[in-house]
């Protein structure tokens, strides 16, 4: 399947809403955290496959601002799993020249999670092959609100005028500043929602939904999604004849 992918037309940035860990665990008669633990295997496989292909940015929705409403036990277990996974995987990321980045309100994360994350980011900051972005305590509405606050402050400080707030200025105030918008957004587990993930950034993103539960997601599933994307015609508001090259 990998051989069918046109590496000249790869999505430069892929976003993934990793969903279905809980249902996967239920199917196996296990507690929800068992699903999250197995989700780490899918994270590893997907990161490896994306880097091997030459994808430049991979953004994973690991914890939304709404996820705090889950049972305390599950939230705590997820935060510990992150620390554990970072401890195990940061060296592998580094060896593979992958840079780690995070988007979201990290100030609300438990100290141990934030510390592990910031250390991983620092350790890998000079890497150039691919950027793995973890969206943690992230939501699209939070991102837009913090961008508005940032721009508002700049107006208040006299650095810019309100009319300077262009689309480019908003994009630069978002937590994804400097990153290209995702060309492909994948959501697993059969749900067809955006769930407050990247909102501004997905204006022209191709959406791909698969019934596969996240813990079962493997390299071939990523290849399938990319092939589907490559068979679509991206028109950006133009007509077909204008975009066929
Ligand atoms: C969604 O499944 C999954 C999450 C909210 C957490 C994702 C976390 C991981 C895959 C583990 C660690 C990640 C990294 C980056 C190290 P769900 O619980 O909503 O499943 P359900 O919809 O079936 O209940």
mmCIF file of C-alpha atoms and ligand atoms in Angstrom:
data_model
loop_
_atom_site.group_PDB
_atom_site.id
_atom_site.type_symbol
_atom_site.label_atom_id
_atom_site.label_comp_id
_atom_site.label_asym_id
_atom_site.label_seq_id
_atom_site.Cartn_x
_atom_site.Cartn_y
_atom_site.Cartn_z
ATOM 1 C CA UNK A 1 0.000 0.000 0.000
ATOM 2 C CA UNK A 2 2.884 2.320 0.872
ATOM 3 C CA UNK A 3 4.233 1.935 -2.674
ATOM 4 C CA UNK A 4 1.023 3.426 -4.114
ATOM 5 C CA UNK A 5 1.531 6.727 -2.275
ATOM 6 C CA UNK A 6 2.750 9.619 -4.406
ATOM 7 C CA UNK A 7 5.463 11.110 -2.217
ATOM 8 C CA UNK A 8 5.403 14.287 -4.351
ATOM 9 C CA UNK A 9 1.845 14.956 -3.208
ATOM 10 C CA UNK A 10 2.092 14.111 0.463
ATOM 11 C CA UNK A 11 0.068 16.137 2.938
ATOM 12 C CA UNK A 12 2.661 18.280 4.641
ATOM 13 C CA UNK A 13 0.627 18.374 7.864
ATOM 14 C CA UNK A 14 -1.717 15.639 9.119
ATOM 15 C CA UNK A 15 -3.956 16.066 12.163
ATOM 16 C CA UNK A 16 -5.501 13.110 13.972
ATOM 17 C CA UNK A 17 -8.398 12.914 16.405
ATOM 18 C CA UNK A 18 -7.509 9.674 18.181
ATOM 19 C CA UNK A 19 -10.879 8.266 19.198
ATOM 20 C CA UNK A 20 -12.315 4.948 20.313
ATOM 21 C CA UNK A 21 -9.904 3.885 23.056
ATOM 22 C CA UNK A 22 -12.730 3.412 25.547
ATOM 23 C CA UNK A 23 -14.917 1.385 23.196
ATOM 24 C CA UNK A 24 -11.941 -0.734 22.150
ATOM 25 C CA UNK A 25 -11.252 -1.538 25.810
ATOM 26 C CA UNK A 26 -14.912 -2.375 26.403
ATOM 27 C CA UNK A 27 -14.878 -4.791 23.471
ATOM 28 C CA UNK A 28 -11.936 -6.507 25.140
ATOM 29 C CA UNK A 29 -13.727 -6.556 28.502
ATOM 30 C CA UNK A 30 -11.097 -4.258 30.057
ATOM 31 C CA UNK A 31 -11.103 -0.873 31.825
ATOM 32 C CA UNK A 32 -10.870 2.272 29.668
ATOM 33 C CA UNK A 33 -7.236 2.962 30.546
ATOM 34 C CA UNK A 34 -6.333 -0.355 28.898
ATOM 35 C CA UNK A 35 -7.551 1.250 25.672
ATOM 36 C CA UNK A 36 -5.433 4.350 26.221
ATOM 37 C CA UNK A 37 -2.367 2.183 26.938
ATOM 38 C CA UNK A 38 -2.869 0.334 23.674
ATOM 39 C CA UNK A 39 -3.431 3.676 21.972
ATOM 40 C CA UNK A 40 0.243 4.404 22.587
ATOM 41 C CA UNK A 41 1.171 1.591 20.171
ATOM 42 C CA UNK A 42 -0.913 3.336 17.512
ATOM 43 C CA UNK A 43 0.808 6.654 18.305
ATOM 44 C CA UNK A 44 4.198 5.007 17.829
ATOM 45 C CA UNK A 45 3.229 3.272 14.568
ATOM 46 C CA UNK A 46 1.624 6.399 13.117
ATOM 47 C CA UNK A 47 4.547 8.640 14.041
ATOM 48 C CA UNK A 48 6.984 6.174 12.508
ATOM 49 C CA UNK A 49 4.942 5.798 9.307
ATOM 50 C CA UNK A 50 4.484 9.550 8.899
ATOM 51 C CA UNK A 51 8.190 10.253 9.407
ATOM 52 C CA UNK A 52 9.203 7.451 7.011
ATOM 53 C CA UNK A 53 6.979 8.908 4.309
ATOM 54 C CA UNK A 54 8.280 12.440 4.745
ATOM 55 C CA UNK A 55 5.276 14.120 6.365
ATOM 56 C CA UNK A 56 6.497 17.340 8.010
ATOM 57 C CA UNK A 57 3.941 17.848 10.788
ATOM 58 C CA UNK A 58 1.797 15.320 12.641
ATOM 59 C CA UNK A 59 -0.616 16.776 15.209
ATOM 60 C CA UNK A 60 -2.323 14.391 17.628
ATOM 61 C CA UNK A 61 -5.324 15.391 19.736
ATOM 62 C CA UNK A 62 -4.243 13.738 22.982
ATOM 63 C CA UNK A 63 -6.362 15.617 25.557
ATOM 64 C CA UNK A 64 -9.062 18.211 24.989
ATOM 65 C CA UNK A 65 -10.143 20.934 27.415
ATOM 66 C CA UNK A 66 -13.422 18.978 27.683
ATOM 67 C CA UNK A 67 -11.612 15.775 28.708
ATOM 68 C CA UNK A 68 -11.213 17.159 32.275
ATOM 69 C CA UNK A 69 -14.897 16.236 32.720
ATOM 70 C CA UNK A 70 -14.042 12.526 32.600
ATOM 71 C CA UNK A 71 -13.826 10.507 35.834
ATOM 72 C CA UNK A 72 -10.889 11.698 37.959
ATOM 73 C CA UNK A 73 -9.357 8.241 37.882
ATOM 74 C CA UNK A 74 -9.227 8.196 34.075
ATOM 75 C CA UNK A 75 -7.810 11.742 33.840
ATOM 76 C CA UNK A 76 -5.084 10.897 36.369
ATOM 77 C CA UNK A 77 -4.238 7.661 34.562
ATOM 78 C CA UNK A 78 -4.023 9.476 31.214
ATOM 79 C CA UNK A 79 -1.692 12.122 32.642
ATOM 80 C CA UNK A 80 0.551 9.435 34.150
ATOM 81 C CA UNK A 81 0.510 7.531 30.866
ATOM 82 C CA UNK A 82 1.782 10.637 29.120
ATOM 83 C CA UNK A 83 4.680 10.996 31.543
ATOM 84 C CA UNK A 84 5.503 7.302 31.199
ATOM 85 C CA UNK A 85 5.293 7.391 27.397
ATOM 86 C CA UNK A 86 7.414 10.522 27.116
ATOM 87 C CA UNK A 87 10.040 8.960 29.404
ATOM 88 C CA UNK A 88 10.150 5.892 27.148
ATOM 89 C CA UNK A 89 9.870 7.532 23.746
ATOM 90 C CA UNK A 90 11.679 10.883 23.768
ATOM 91 C CA UNK A 91 15.052 9.256 23.066
ATOM 92 C CA UNK A 92 13.594 7.349 20.130
ATOM 93 C CA UNK A 93 12.094 10.580 18.783
ATOM 94 C CA UNK A 94 15.469 12.261 19.153
ATOM 95 C CA UNK A 95 17.360 9.415 17.447
ATOM 96 C CA UNK A 96 14.947 9.700 14.557
ATOM 97 C CA UNK A 97 15.468 13.470 14.265
ATOM 98 C CA UNK A 98 11.856 14.195 15.267
ATOM 99 C CA UNK A 99 10.997 17.402 17.075
ATOM 100 C CA UNK A 100 8.340 17.354 19.787
ATOM 101 C CA UNK A 101 5.995 20.285 20.241
ATOM 102 C CA UNK A 102 2.827 20.857 22.245
ATOM 103 C CA UNK A 103 -0.183 23.097 21.744
ATOM 104 C CA UNK A 104 -2.806 23.864 24.366
ATOM 105 C CA UNK A 105 -2.996 25.469 27.789
ATOM 106 C CA UNK A 106 -0.130 23.588 29.398
ATOM 107 C CA UNK A 107 -0.349 25.669 32.586
ATOM 108 C CA UNK A 108 -3.319 23.558 33.751
ATOM 109 C CA UNK A 109 -1.527 20.207 33.367
ATOM 110 C CA UNK A 110 -0.184 18.416 36.454
ATOM 111 C CA UNK A 111 3.391 19.555 37.203
ATOM 112 C CA UNK A 112 4.901 16.134 36.412
ATOM 113 C CA UNK A 113 3.199 15.989 32.997
ATOM 114 C CA UNK A 114 4.174 19.536 32.089
ATOM 115 C CA UNK A 115 7.754 18.921 33.227
ATOM 116 C CA UNK A 116 8.118 15.722 31.153
ATOM 117 C CA UNK A 117 6.639 17.489 28.180
ATOM 118 C CA UNK A 118 8.817 20.603 28.399
ATOM 119 C CA UNK A 119 11.928 18.459 28.847
ATOM 120 C CA UNK A 120 11.017 16.432 25.751
ATOM 121 C CA UNK A 121 10.406 19.605 23.757
ATOM 122 C CA UNK A 122 13.729 21.098 24.863
ATOM 123 C CA UNK A 123 15.632 17.876 24.161
ATOM 124 C CA UNK A 124 14.344 17.578 20.590
ATOM 125 C CA UNK A 125 14.009 21.240 19.612
ATOM 126 C CA UNK A 126 16.793 21.237 17.001
ATOM 127 C CA UNK A 127 15.470 18.184 15.114
ATOM 128 C CA UNK A 128 14.391 18.675 11.524
ATOM 129 C CA UNK A 129 12.859 15.546 9.997
ATOM 130 C CA UNK A 130 9.311 15.861 11.313
ATOM 131 C CA UNK A 131 7.483 17.763 14.057
ATOM 132 C CA UNK A 132 5.195 15.726 16.286
ATOM 133 C CA UNK A 133 2.686 18.089 17.877
ATOM 134 C CA UNK A 134 0.719 16.928 20.912
ATOM 135 C CA UNK A 135 -2.498 18.854 21.492
ATOM 136 C CA UNK A 136 -2.899 18.774 25.257
ATOM 137 C CA UNK A 137 -5.566 20.637 27.174
ATOM 138 C CA UNK A 138 -6.277 22.012 23.741
ATOM 139 C CA UNK A 139 -9.454 23.201 22.077
ATOM 140 C CA UNK A 140 -9.963 25.219 18.927
ATOM 141 C CA UNK A 141 -12.115 27.773 20.762
ATOM 142 C CA UNK A 142 -9.472 28.149 23.482
ATOM 143 C CA UNK A 143 -6.865 28.767 20.773
ATOM 144 C CA UNK A 144 -8.971 31.462 19.079
ATOM 145 C CA UNK A 145 -9.719 33.140 22.416
ATOM 146 C CA UNK A 146 -6.062 33.196 23.463
ATOM 147 C CA UNK A 147 -5.128 34.610 20.036
ATOM 148 C CA UNK A 148 -7.758 37.352 20.470
ATOM 149 C CA UNK A 149 -6.383 38.151 23.934
ATOM 150 C CA UNK A 150 -2.846 38.327 22.589
ATOM 151 C CA UNK A 151 -3.846 40.664 19.755
ATOM 152 C CA UNK A 152 -5.993 42.747 22.095
ATOM 153 C CA UNK A 153 -3.011 43.206 24.380
ATOM 154 C CA UNK A 154 -0.860 44.336 21.432
ATOM 155 C CA UNK A 155 -3.503 46.919 20.510
ATOM 156 C CA UNK A 156 -3.687 48.083 24.122
ATOM 157 C CA UNK A 157 0.108 48.400 24.264
ATOM 158 C CA UNK A 158 0.055 50.491 21.098
ATOM 159 C CA UNK A 159 2.084 47.944 19.114
ATOM 160 C CA UNK A 160 -0.609 47.462 16.454
ATOM 161 C CA UNK A 161 -3.878 49.089 15.358
ATOM 162 C CA UNK A 162 -7.176 47.159 15.210
ATOM 163 C CA UNK A 163 -7.072 47.308 11.393
ATOM 164 C CA UNK A 164 -3.729 45.462 11.481
ATOM 165 C CA UNK A 165 -5.588 42.361 12.679
ATOM 166 C CA UNK A 166 -5.505 40.553 9.337
ATOM 167 C CA UNK A 167 -6.055 36.843 8.742
ATOM 168 C CA UNK A 168 -2.291 36.464 8.780
ATOM 169 C CA UNK A 169 -2.061 38.255 12.140
ATOM 170 C CA UNK A 170 -4.697 35.929 13.628
ATOM 171 C CA UNK A 171 -2.898 32.857 12.226
ATOM 172 C CA UNK A 172 0.334 34.101 13.786
ATOM 173 C CA UNK A 173 -1.305 34.569 17.182
ATOM 174 C CA UNK A 174 -2.645 31.004 17.235
ATOM 175 C CA UNK A 175 -0.698 28.275 19.018
ATOM 176 C CA UNK A 176 0.058 26.747 15.616
ATOM 177 C CA UNK A 177 1.912 29.874 14.461
ATOM 178 C CA UNK A 178 4.627 28.998 11.954
ATOM 179 C CA UNK A 179 3.048 25.649 11.074
ATOM 180 C CA UNK A 180 1.239 25.017 7.791
ATOM 181 C CA UNK A 181 -2.493 24.300 8.098
ATOM 182 C CA UNK A 182 -3.264 20.566 8.021
ATOM 183 C CA UNK A 183 -4.134 19.244 4.563
ATOM 184 C CA UNK A 184 -5.606 16.067 6.018
ATOM 185 C CA UNK A 185 -7.538 15.471 9.233
ATOM 186 C CA UNK A 186 -8.207 11.898 10.288
ATOM 187 C CA UNK A 187 -10.730 10.843 12.937
ATOM 188 C CA UNK A 188 -10.924 7.248 14.059
ATOM 189 C CA UNK A 189 -13.766 5.219 15.604
ATOM 190 C CA UNK A 190 -16.562 6.086 13.173
ATOM 191 C CA UNK A 191 -17.514 9.441 14.691
ATOM 192 C CA UNK A 192 -17.822 12.299 12.199
ATOM 193 C CA UNK A 193 -17.178 15.360 14.377
ATOM 194 C CA UNK A 194 -14.441 17.942 14.845
ATOM 195 C CA UNK A 195 -14.913 18.056 18.646
ATOM 196 C CA UNK A 196 -13.323 21.473 19.073
ATOM 197 C CA UNK A 197 -9.979 20.419 17.579
ATOM 198 C CA UNK A 198 -8.199 22.829 15.218
ATOM 199 C CA UNK A 199 -10.978 25.143 13.981
ATOM 200 C CA UNK A 200 -9.399 28.097 12.171
ATOM 201 C CA UNK A 201 -6.670 25.865 10.760
ATOM 202 C CA UNK A 202 -8.997 23.356 9.050
ATOM 203 C CA UNK A 203 -10.809 25.819 6.762
ATOM 204 C CA UNK A 204 -9.655 23.867 3.669
ATOM 205 C CA UNK A 205 -8.586 20.588 5.244
ATOM 206 C CA UNK A 206 -9.716 17.291 3.733
ATOM 207 C CA UNK A 207 -11.555 15.250 6.360
ATOM 208 C CA UNK A 208 -11.174 11.484 6.583
ATOM 209 C CA UNK A 209 -13.239 9.310 8.901
ATOM 210 C CA UNK A 210 -12.474 5.662 9.562
ATOM 211 C CA UNK A 211 -14.380 3.130 11.695
ATOM 212 C CA UNK A 212 -11.091 1.733 13.077
ATOM 213 C CA UNK A 213 -10.743 2.270 16.839
ATOM 214 C CA UNK A 214 -7.556 4.195 17.655
ATOM 215 C CA UNK A 215 -5.719 1.302 19.426
ATOM 216 C CA UNK A 216 -6.083 -0.760 16.211
ATOM 217 C CA UNK A 217 -4.787 2.033 13.932
ATOM 218 C CA UNK A 218 -1.645 0.909 12.113
ATOM 219 C CA UNK A 219 0.672 2.097 9.329
ATOM 220 C CA UNK A 220 -1.602 0.670 6.641
ATOM 221 C CA UNK A 221 -4.522 2.685 8.019
ATOM 222 C CA UNK A 222 -2.456 5.852 7.660
ATOM 223 C CA UNK A 223 -1.478 4.863 4.110
ATOM 224 C CA UNK A 224 -5.166 4.242 3.273
ATOM 225 C CA UNK A 225 -6.095 7.702 4.541
ATOM 226 C CA UNK A 226 -3.294 9.350 2.556
ATOM 227 C CA UNK A 227 -4.261 7.463 -0.625
ATOM 228 C CA UNK A 228 -7.858 8.571 -0.176
ATOM 229 C CA UNK A 229 -6.635 12.154 0.226
ATOM 230 C CA UNK A 230 -4.471 11.886 -2.879
ATOM 231 C CA UNK A 231 -7.455 10.774 -4.939
ATOM 232 C CA UNK A 232 -9.432 13.880 -4.060
ATOM 233 C CA UNK A 233 -9.428 17.055 -6.081
ATOM 234 C CA UNK A 234 -8.662 20.089 -3.961
ATOM 235 C CA UNK A 235 -10.301 23.130 -5.541
ATOM 236 C CA UNK A 236 -10.049 25.862 -2.849
ATOM 237 C CA UNK A 237 -13.173 27.534 -4.224
ATOM 238 C CA UNK A 238 -12.097 27.328 -7.878
ATOM 239 C CA UNK A 239 -13.666 25.202 -10.614
ATOM 240 C CA UNK A 240 -12.277 21.862 -11.686
ATOM 241 C CA UNK A 241 -10.662 23.110 -14.930
ATOM 242 C CA UNK A 242 -8.698 25.731 -13.004
ATOM 243 C CA UNK A 243 -6.990 23.278 -10.685
ATOM 244 C CA UNK A 244 -6.148 20.350 -12.995
ATOM 245 C CA UNK A 245 -2.474 20.600 -13.818
HETATM 246 C C1 LIG B 1 -10.057 9.023 22.820
HETATM 247 O O1 LIG B 1 -10.672 7.783 23.073
HETATM 248 C C2 LIG B 1 -8.701 9.100 23.324
HETATM 249 C C3 LIG B 1 -8.223 10.005 24.249
HETATM 250 C C4 LIG B 1 -9.068 11.025 24.862
HETATM 251 C C5 LIG B 1 -6.828 9.981 24.710
HETATM 252 C C6 LIG B 1 -5.772 9.693 23.715
HETATM 253 C C7 LIG B 1 -4.560 9.252 24.415
HETATM 254 C C8 LIG B 1 -3.694 8.306 24.004
HETATM 255 C C9 LIG B 1 -3.809 7.579 22.709
HETATM 256 C C10 LIG B 1 -2.573 7.878 24.884
HETATM 257 C C11 LIG B 1 -1.378 8.688 25.008
HETATM 258 C C12 LIG B 1 -1.021 9.615 23.946
HETATM 259 C C13 LIG B 1 0.222 10.054 23.680
HETATM 260 C C14 LIG B 1 0.398 11.107 22.661
HETATM 261 C C15 LIG B 1 1.437 9.543 24.343
HETATM 262 P P1 LIG B 1 -11.966 7.771 24.012
HETATM 263 O O2 LIG B 1 -11.509 7.523 25.405
HETATM 264 O O3 LIG B 1 -12.758 9.000 23.793
HETATM 265 O O4 LIG B 1 -12.725 6.514 23.452
HETATM 266 P P2 LIG B 1 -14.323 6.296 23.431
HETATM 267 O O5 LIG B 1 -14.883 7.376 22.552
HETATM 268 O O6 LIG B 1 -14.449 4.925 22.821
HETATM 269 O O7 LIG B 1 -14.797 6.358 24.840
#
